[in-house]
Coordinates of C-alpha atoms and ligand atoms in Angstrom, one line a residue:
X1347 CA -96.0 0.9 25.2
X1348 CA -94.0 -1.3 23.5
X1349 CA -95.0 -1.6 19.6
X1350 CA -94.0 -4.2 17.1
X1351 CA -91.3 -2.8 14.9
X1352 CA -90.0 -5.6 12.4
X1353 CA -91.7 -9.0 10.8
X1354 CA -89.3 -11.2 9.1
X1355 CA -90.0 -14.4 7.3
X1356 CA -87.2 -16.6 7.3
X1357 CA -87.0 -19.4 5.0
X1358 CA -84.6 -21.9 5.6
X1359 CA -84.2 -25.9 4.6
X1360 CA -82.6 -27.7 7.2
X1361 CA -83.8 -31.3 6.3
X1362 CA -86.6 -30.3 5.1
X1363 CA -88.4 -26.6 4.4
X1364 CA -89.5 -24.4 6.8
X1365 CA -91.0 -21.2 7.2
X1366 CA -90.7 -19.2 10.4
X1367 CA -91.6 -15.5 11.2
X1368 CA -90.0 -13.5 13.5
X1369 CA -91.4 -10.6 15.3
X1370 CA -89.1 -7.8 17.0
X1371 CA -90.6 -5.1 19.3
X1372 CA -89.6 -1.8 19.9
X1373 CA -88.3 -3.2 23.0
X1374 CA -86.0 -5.6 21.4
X1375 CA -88.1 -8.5 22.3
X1376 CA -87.9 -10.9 19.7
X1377 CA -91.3 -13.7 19.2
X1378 CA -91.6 -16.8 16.8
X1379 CA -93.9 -18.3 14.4
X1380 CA -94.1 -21.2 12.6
X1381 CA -95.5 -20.7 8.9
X1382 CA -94.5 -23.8 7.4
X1383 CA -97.5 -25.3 5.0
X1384 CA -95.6 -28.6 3.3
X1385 CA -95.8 -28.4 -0.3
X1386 CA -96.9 -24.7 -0.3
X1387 CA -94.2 -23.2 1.6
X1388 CA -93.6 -20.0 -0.2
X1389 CA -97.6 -19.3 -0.4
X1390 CA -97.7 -18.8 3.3
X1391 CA -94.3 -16.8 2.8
X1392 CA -95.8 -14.5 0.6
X1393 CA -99.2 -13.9 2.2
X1394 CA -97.2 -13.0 5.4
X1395 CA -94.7 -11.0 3.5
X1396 CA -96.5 -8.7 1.2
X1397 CA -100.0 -8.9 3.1
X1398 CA -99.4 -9.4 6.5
X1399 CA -95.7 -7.5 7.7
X1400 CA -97.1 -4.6 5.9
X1401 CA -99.7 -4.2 9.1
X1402 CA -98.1 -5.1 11.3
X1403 CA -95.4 -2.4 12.5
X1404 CA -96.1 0.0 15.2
X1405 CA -99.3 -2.4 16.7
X1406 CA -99.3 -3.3 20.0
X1407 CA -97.9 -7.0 20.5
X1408 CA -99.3 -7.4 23.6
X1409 CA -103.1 -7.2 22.2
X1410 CA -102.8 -10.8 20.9
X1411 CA -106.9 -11.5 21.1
X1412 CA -107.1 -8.1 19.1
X1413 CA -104.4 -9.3 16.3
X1414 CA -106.0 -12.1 15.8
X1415 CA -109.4 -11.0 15.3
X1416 CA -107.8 -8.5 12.9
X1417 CA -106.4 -10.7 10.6
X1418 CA -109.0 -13.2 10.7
X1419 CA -111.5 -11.0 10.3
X1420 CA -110.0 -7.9 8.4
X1421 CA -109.3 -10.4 5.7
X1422 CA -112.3 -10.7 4.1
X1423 CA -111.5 -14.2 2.4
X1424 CA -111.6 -16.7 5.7
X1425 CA -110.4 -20.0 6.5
X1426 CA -107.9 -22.2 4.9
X1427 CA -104.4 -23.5 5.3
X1428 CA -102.4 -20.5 3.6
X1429 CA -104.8 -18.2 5.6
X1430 CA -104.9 -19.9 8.8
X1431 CA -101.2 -20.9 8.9
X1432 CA -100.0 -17.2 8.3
X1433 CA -102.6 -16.3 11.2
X1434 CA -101.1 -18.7 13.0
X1435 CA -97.3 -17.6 12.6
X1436 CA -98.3 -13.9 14.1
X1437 CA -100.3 -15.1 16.9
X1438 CA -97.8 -17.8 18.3
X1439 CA -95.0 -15.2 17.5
X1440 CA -97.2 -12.9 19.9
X1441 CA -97.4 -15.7 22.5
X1442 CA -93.4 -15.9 22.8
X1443 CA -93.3 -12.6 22.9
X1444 CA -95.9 -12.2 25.9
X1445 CA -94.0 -14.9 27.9
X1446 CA -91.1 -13.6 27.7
X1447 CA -92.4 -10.1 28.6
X1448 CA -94.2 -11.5 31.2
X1449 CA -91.1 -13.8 32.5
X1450 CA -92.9 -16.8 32.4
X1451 CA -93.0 -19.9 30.0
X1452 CA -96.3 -20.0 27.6
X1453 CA -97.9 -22.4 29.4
X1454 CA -97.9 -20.6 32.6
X1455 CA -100.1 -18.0 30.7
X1456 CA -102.6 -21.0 29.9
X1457 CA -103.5 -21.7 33.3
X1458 CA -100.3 -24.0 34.2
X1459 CA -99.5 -27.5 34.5
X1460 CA -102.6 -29.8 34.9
X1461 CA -100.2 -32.9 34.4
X1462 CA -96.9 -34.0 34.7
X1463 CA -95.5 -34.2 31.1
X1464 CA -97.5 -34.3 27.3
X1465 CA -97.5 -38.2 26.4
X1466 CA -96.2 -38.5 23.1
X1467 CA -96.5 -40.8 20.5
X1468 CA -93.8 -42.2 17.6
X1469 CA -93.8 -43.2 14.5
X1470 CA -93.0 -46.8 13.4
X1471 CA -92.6 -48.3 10.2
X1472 CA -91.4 -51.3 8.1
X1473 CA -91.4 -52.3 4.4
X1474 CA -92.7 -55.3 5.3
X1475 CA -94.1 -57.1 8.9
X1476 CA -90.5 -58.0 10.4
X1477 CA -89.3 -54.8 9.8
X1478 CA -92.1 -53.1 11.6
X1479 CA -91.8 -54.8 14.4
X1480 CA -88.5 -54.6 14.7
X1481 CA -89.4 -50.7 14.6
X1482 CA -91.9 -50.8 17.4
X1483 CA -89.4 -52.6 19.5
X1484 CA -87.1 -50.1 18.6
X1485 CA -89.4 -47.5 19.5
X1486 CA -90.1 -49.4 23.1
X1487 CA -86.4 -49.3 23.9
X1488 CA -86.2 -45.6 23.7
X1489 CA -88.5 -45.7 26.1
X1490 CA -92.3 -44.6 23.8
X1491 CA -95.5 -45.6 25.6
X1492 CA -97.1 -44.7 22.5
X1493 CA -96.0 -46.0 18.6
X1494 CA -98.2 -45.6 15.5
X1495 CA -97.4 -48.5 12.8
X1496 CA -97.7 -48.6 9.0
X1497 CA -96.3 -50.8 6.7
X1498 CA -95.8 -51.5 3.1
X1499 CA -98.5 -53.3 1.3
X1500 CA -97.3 -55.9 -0.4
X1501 CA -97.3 -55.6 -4.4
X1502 CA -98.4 -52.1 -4.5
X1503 CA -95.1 -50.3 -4.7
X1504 CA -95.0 -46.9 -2.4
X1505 CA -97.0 -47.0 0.6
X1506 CA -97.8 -44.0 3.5
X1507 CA -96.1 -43.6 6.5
X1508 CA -93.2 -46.2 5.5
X1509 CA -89.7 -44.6 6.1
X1510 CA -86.8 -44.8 3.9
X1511 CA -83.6 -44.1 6.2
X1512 CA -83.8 -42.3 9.3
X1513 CA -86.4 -39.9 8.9
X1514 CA -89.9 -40.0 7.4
X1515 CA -90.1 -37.2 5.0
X1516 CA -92.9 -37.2 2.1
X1517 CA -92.3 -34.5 0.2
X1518 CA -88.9 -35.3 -0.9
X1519 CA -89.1 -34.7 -4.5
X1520 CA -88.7 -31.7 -7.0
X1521 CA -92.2 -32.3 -8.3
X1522 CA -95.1 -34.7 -7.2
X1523 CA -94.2 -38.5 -7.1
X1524 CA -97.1 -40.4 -8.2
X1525 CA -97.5 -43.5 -5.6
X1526 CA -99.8 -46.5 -6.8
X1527 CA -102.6 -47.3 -4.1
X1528 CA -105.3 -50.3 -3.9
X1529 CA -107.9 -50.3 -1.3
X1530 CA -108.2 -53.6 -2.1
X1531 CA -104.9 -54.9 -0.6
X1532 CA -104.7 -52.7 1.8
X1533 CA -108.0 -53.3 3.9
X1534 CA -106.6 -57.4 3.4
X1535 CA -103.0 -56.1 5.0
X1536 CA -103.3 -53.7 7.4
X1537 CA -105.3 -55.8 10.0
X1538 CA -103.0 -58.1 9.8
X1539 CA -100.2 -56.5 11.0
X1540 CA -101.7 -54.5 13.8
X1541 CA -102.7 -57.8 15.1
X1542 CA -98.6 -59.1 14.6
X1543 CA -97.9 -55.9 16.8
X1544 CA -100.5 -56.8 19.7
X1545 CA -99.2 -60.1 19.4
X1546 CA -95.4 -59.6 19.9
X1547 CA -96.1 -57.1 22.4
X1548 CA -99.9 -57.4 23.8
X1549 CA -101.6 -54.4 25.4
X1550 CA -99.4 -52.6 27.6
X1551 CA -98.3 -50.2 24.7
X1552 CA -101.0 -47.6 23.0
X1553 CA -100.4 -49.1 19.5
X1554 CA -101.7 -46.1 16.7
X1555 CA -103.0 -46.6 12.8
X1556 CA -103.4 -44.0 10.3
X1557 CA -105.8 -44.3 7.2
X1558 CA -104.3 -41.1 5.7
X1559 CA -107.7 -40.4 4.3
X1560 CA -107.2 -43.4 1.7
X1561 CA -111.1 -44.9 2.3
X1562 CA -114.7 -44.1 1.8
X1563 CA -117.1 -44.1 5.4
X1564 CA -118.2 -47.8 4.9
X1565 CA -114.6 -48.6 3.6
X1566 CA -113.7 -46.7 7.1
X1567 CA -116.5 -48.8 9.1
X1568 CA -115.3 -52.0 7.9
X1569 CA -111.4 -51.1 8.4
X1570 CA -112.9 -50.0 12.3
X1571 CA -114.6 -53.4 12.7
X1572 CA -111.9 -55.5 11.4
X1573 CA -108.9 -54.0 14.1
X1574 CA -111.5 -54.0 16.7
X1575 CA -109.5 -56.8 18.4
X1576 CA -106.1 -54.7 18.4
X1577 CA -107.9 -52.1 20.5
X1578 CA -106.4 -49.3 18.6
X1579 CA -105.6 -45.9 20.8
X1580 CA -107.0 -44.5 17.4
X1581 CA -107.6 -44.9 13.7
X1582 CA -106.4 -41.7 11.8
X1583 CA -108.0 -40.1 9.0
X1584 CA -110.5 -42.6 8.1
X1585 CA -111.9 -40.8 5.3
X1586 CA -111.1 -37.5 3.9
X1587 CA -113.1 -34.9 6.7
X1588 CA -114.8 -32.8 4.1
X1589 CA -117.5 -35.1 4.4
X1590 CA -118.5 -34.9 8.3
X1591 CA -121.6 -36.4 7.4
X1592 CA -119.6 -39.7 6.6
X1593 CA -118.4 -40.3 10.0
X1594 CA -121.5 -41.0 11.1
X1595 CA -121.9 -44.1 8.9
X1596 CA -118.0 -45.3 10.5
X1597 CA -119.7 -44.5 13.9
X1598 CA -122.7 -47.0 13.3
X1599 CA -120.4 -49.7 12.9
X1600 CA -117.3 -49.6 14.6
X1601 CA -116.0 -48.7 18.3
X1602 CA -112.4 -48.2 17.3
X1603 CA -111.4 -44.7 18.1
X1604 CA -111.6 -42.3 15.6
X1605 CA -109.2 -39.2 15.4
X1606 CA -109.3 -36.1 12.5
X1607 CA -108.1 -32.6 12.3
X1608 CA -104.5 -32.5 10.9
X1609 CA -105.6 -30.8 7.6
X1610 CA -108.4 -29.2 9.1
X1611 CA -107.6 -25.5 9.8
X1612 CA -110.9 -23.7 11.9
X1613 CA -113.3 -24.5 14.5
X1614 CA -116.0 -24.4 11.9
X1615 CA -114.2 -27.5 10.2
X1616 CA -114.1 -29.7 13.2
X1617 CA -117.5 -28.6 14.6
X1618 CA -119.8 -31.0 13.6
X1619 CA -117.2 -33.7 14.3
X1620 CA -117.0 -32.5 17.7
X1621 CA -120.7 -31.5 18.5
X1622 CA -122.2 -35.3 17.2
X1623 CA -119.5 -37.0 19.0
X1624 CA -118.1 -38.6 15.7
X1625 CA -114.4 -38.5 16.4
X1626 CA -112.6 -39.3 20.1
X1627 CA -109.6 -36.9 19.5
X1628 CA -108.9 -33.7 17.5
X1629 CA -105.7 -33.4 15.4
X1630 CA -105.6 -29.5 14.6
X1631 CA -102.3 -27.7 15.3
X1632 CA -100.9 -24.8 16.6
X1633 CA -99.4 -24.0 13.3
X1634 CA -102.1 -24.7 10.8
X1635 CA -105.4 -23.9 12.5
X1636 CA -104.8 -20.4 13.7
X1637 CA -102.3 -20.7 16.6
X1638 CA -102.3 -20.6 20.1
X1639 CA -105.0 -18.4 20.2
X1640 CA -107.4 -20.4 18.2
X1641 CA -106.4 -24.0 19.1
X1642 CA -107.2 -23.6 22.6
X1643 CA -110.8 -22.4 21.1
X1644 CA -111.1 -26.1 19.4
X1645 CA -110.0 -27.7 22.0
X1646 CA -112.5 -26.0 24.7
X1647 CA -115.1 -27.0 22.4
X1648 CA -113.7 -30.2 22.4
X1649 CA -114.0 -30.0 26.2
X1650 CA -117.4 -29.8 26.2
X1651 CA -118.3 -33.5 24.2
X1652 CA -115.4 -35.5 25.8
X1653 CA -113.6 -35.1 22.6
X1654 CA -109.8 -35.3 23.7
X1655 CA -106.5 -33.8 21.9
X1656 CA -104.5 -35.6 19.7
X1657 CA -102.2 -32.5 18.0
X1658 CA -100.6 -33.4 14.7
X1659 CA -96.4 -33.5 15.0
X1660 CA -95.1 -34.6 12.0
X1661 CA -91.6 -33.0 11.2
X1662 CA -93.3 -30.5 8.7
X1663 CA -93.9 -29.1 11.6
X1664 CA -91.0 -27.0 13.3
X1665 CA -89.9 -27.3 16.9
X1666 CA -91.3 -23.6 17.3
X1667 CA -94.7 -25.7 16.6
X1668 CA -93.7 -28.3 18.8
X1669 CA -92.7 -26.0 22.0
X1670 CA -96.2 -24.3 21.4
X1671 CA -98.3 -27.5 21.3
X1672 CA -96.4 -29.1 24.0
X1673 CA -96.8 -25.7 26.4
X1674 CA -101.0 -26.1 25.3
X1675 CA -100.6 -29.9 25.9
X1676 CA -99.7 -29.7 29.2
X1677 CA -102.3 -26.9 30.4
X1678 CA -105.4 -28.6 28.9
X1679 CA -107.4 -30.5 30.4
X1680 CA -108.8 -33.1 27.6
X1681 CA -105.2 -33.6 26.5
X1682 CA -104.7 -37.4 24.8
X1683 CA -101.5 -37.6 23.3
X1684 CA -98.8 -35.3 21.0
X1685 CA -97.3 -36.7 17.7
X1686 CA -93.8 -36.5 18.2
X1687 CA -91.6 -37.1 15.1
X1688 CA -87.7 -36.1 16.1
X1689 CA -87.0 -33.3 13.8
X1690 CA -83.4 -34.1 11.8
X1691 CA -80.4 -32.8 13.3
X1692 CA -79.7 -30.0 10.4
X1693 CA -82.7 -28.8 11.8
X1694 CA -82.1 -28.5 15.4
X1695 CA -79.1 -26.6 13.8
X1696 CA -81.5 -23.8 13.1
X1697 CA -84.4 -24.1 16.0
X1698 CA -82.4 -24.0 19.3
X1699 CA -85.4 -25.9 21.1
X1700 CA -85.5 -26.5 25.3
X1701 CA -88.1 -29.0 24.8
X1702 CA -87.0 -32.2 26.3
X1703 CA -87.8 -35.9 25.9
X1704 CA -88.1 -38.4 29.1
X1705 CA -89.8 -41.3 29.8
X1706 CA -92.1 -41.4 27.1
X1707 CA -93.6 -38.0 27.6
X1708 CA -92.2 -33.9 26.4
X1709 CA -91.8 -31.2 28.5
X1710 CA -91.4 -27.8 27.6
X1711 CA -88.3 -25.2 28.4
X1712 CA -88.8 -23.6 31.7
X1713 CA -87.8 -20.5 30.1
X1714 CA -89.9 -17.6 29.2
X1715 CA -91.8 -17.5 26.1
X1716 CA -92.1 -20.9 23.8
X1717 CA -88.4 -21.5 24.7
X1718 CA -87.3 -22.1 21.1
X1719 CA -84.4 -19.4 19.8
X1720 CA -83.8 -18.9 15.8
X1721 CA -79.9 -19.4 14.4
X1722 CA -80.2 -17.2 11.5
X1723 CA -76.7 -18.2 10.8
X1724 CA -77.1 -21.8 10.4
X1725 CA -80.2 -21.2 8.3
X1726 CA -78.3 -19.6 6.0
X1727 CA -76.2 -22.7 5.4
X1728 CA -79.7 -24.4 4.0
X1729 CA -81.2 -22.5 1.0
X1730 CA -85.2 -23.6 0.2
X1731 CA -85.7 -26.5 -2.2
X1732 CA -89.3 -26.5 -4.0
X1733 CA -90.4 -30.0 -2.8
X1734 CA -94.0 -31.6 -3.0
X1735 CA -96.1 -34.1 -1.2
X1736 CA -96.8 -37.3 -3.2
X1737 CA -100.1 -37.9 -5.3
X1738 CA -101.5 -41.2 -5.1
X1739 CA -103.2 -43.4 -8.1
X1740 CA -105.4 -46.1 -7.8
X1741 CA -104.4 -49.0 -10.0
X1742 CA -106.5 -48.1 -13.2
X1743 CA -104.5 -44.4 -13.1
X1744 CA -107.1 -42.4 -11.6
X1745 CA -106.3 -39.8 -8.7
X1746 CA -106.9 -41.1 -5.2
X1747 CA -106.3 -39.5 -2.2
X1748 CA -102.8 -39.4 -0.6
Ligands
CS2_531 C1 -99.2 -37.7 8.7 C2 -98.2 -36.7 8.2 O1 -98.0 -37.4 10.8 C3 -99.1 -37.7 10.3 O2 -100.1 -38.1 10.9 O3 -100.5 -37.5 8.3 O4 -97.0 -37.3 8.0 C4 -98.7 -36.0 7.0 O5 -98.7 -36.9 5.9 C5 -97.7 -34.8 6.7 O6 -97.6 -34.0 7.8 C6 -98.1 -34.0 5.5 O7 -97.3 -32.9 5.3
MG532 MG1 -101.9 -38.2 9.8

C-alpha cells in the first residue's frame, strides 16, 4: 500500500498570492491542493505546515473519506475559512492523487459527465455606464453566455467589482485600502445600469449582479424589487449570510434570484439557506468549504430543495481550484453556472492547467487526476507579497461591509 510520504506548501505570487500544497506518495505520485485564503494567505500556510504535514506522512492517500473526517473532526476547533481551506488543500490533493492512480480524470470518479461542458460566467465592469457596456459587449465577442456587471457609483470614489487594467484584483495593496461606500447612491445607480445592459442587449444573455454583502435584508428586498424588470440570473450577496434569518424578509418581497456561499465555509452555514428555500444557487468552493469531498455534501443537500450551484471563481482562486470545481460542475446534477475570472498569465506560468475555454462553457483536462501540474521553477521567479482586501466606510467614517 502506497502511503503519503511528503506535504509541501508552496507559496508563490504570480499576479497575485497563492498557496498550494503538494502531496507525494511513496509511489511517486504527486496530488494538489489549493490553500489560498486572500488576505490571510500565510494563516492557512501555517496551519497546514506546522499542524497538518506533521500527520500526514505514512497515511494512506487513498482513504480520502477517512482524511477528511480526521482533520475535520480530530481538530477539535471546527469550521471556518483557515480551517476549512487547509482541509480543503489535503482533500483535493487526495482527489488528484486518486485519479491519477486510478487513470481516470476526477470527474469520472464523481459519476461522469451529466452535461456537455460547465457554463461559465465573466466578469464585466466599467467606471461608468459606457464603459460597462462596452465591457459586456466585449465579454459577448469572446463568445460568454453569461456576464456579471458592476460599475462605479458616481461621486463615491472606489467602488466593488470595477477593474482597473486587465485584471480585477482587490487586494492589491501592502495594507487595507479604505474605500468610501453610500447605500444611498448606490441602490439610485445600480438599477439603472442593469436596465442600460438589458437594453443594449435584451434577454438572450444571463446578465449577473453582485451586492458584495453591502445592504441590510429590506435594503436587499428593495434592491430585489427594483431589478425585477432586468430578470437577473442572480443577485449576489445581498446581505452579509451570517444572518440567514434575514433572507427571509428579501424572500417576502422580491423574485429576483438570490445566490450566497462564497465566504461561507460548511454545510452547517448554508443549511438553513438551503432547507427554507431562501437562496436559488450556492456559491461555496472547492477550496474554501472543505474540498471535493465536502462540496459535493452541500451541493447534494442542495439537490434535495432545488437549490442549484453557482461555485465562486474569482482569480483568488487557483486553477488547481478551478480544474476541481469544473470536474464537480460537470458531474452534478443541480449545476447553474461556474464564475470564471481568467487567471493572469504569470500565473498560468506556475499552474500548467488542461482546462479549456469554448463556446461559453469549461471543460476539464481529459487527463488523470484534476489535470493541473505545479512549475516549482516559475514560482520561484514570484516571491509572496503581504497584500490585503479593501475595508469599506460609509460616508460619516464608520466601518461597512466590503
Ligand atoms: C467576488 C470576489 O467574485 C466574486 O463574486 O465576491 O471578487 C471576492 O470579492 C474576492 O474573491 C474576495 O477575495
Ligand atoms: Mg461575490
Amino acid at each position: 500500500m502506497a502511503t503519503i510520504e511528503r506535504a509541501e506548501v508552496l507559496v508563490t505570487s504570480p499576479g497575485r498570492n497563492f498557496v498550494t500544497l503538494r502531496i507525494t506518495t511513496s509511489d511517486g505520485v504527486t496530488g494538489l491542493g489549493d490553500a489560498t485564503l486572500n488576505g490571510r494567505e500565510l494563516a492557512v500556510a501555517s496551519y497546514l505546515r506546522d499542524h497538518v504535514a506533521p500527520v500526514l506522512t505514512g497515511r494512506d492517500p487513498a482513504r480520502v473519506e477517512d482524511m477528511w473526517q480526521y482533520l475535520y473532526r480530530g481538530a477539535y476547533w471546527r469550521r471556518g475559512p483557515v480551517t476549512m481551506t487547509a482541509v480543503a488543500a489535503v482533500d483535493t490533493a487526495l482527489w488528484d492523487i486518486k485519479g491519477k492512480v486510478a487513470g481516470l480524470p476526477v470527474y469520472q470518479l464523481l459519476g461522469g459527465r451529466s452535461r456537455n461542458g460547465v457554463l461559465v460566467y465573466s466578469h464585466a465592469s466599467g467606471v461608468d455606464v459606457p464603459s460597462l457596456l462596452d465591457d459586456v459587449a466585449r465579454h459577448l465577442d469572446l463568445g460568454y453566455k453569461a456576464v456579471r456587471a458592476q460599475a462605479a457609483v458616481p461621486g463615491v470614489g472606489g467602488t466593488y467589482g470595477v477593474r482597473k487594467g486587465k485584471l480585477y484584483e482587490p487586494a492589491a495593496t501592502s495594507l487595507p485600502q479604505e474605500q468610501p461606500w453610500s447605500t444611498e447612491a448606490y441602490l439610485d445607480f445600480a438599477p439603472t445600469y442593469l436596465e442600460a445592459v438589458r437594453e443594449r442587449f435584451g434577454f438572450d444573455v444571463h446578465l449577473l449582479h453582485d451586492v458584495h454583502h453591502r445592504l441590510t435584508p429590506i435594503e436587499a428586498a428593495r434592491f430585489g424589487k427594483a431589478v425585477e424588470p432586468c430578470r437577473l440570473f442572480w443577485m449576489e450577496d445581498p446581505t452579509p449570510a451570517e444572518n440567514q434569518d434575514g433572507f427571509r424578509l428579501i424572500r417576502q418581497h422580491t423574485t429576483t434570484p438570490i445566490a450566497v456561499g462564497e465566504a461561507l465555509t460548511s454545510v452547517w452555514e448554508v443549511q438553513h439557506l438551503i432547507t427554507e428555500q431562501l437562496i436559488d444557487y450556492v456559491r461555496t468552493t472547492v477550496v474554501h468549504a472543505g474540498g471535493i469531498t465536502h462540496l459535493r455534501r452541500i451541493f447534494d443537500l442542495a439537490a434535495l430543495y432545488q437549490v442549484r450551484t453557482g461555485s465562486h471563481g474569482a482569480t483568488d482562486l487557483s486553477p488547481v481550484t478551478l480544474a476541481a470545481a469544473v470536474h464537480l460542475d460537470l458531474a452534478v446534477p443541480n449545476f447553474g453556472i461556474q464564475e470564471y475570472m481568467e487567471h493572469a498569465d504569470e500565473t498560468m506560468e506556475v499552474f500548467h492547467s488542461g482546462v479549456r475555454f469554448e463556446d461559453g462553457m469549461l471543460h476539464p483536462p481529459e487527463e488523470p487526476g484534476l489535470g493541473v501540474e505545479y512549475d516549482d521553477a516559475a514560482a520561484e521567479r514570484f516571491p509572496y507579497q503581504r497584500r490585503y482586501l479593501p475595508v469599506a466606510r460609509r460616508l460619516d467614517g464608520s466601518v461597512h461591509d466590503w
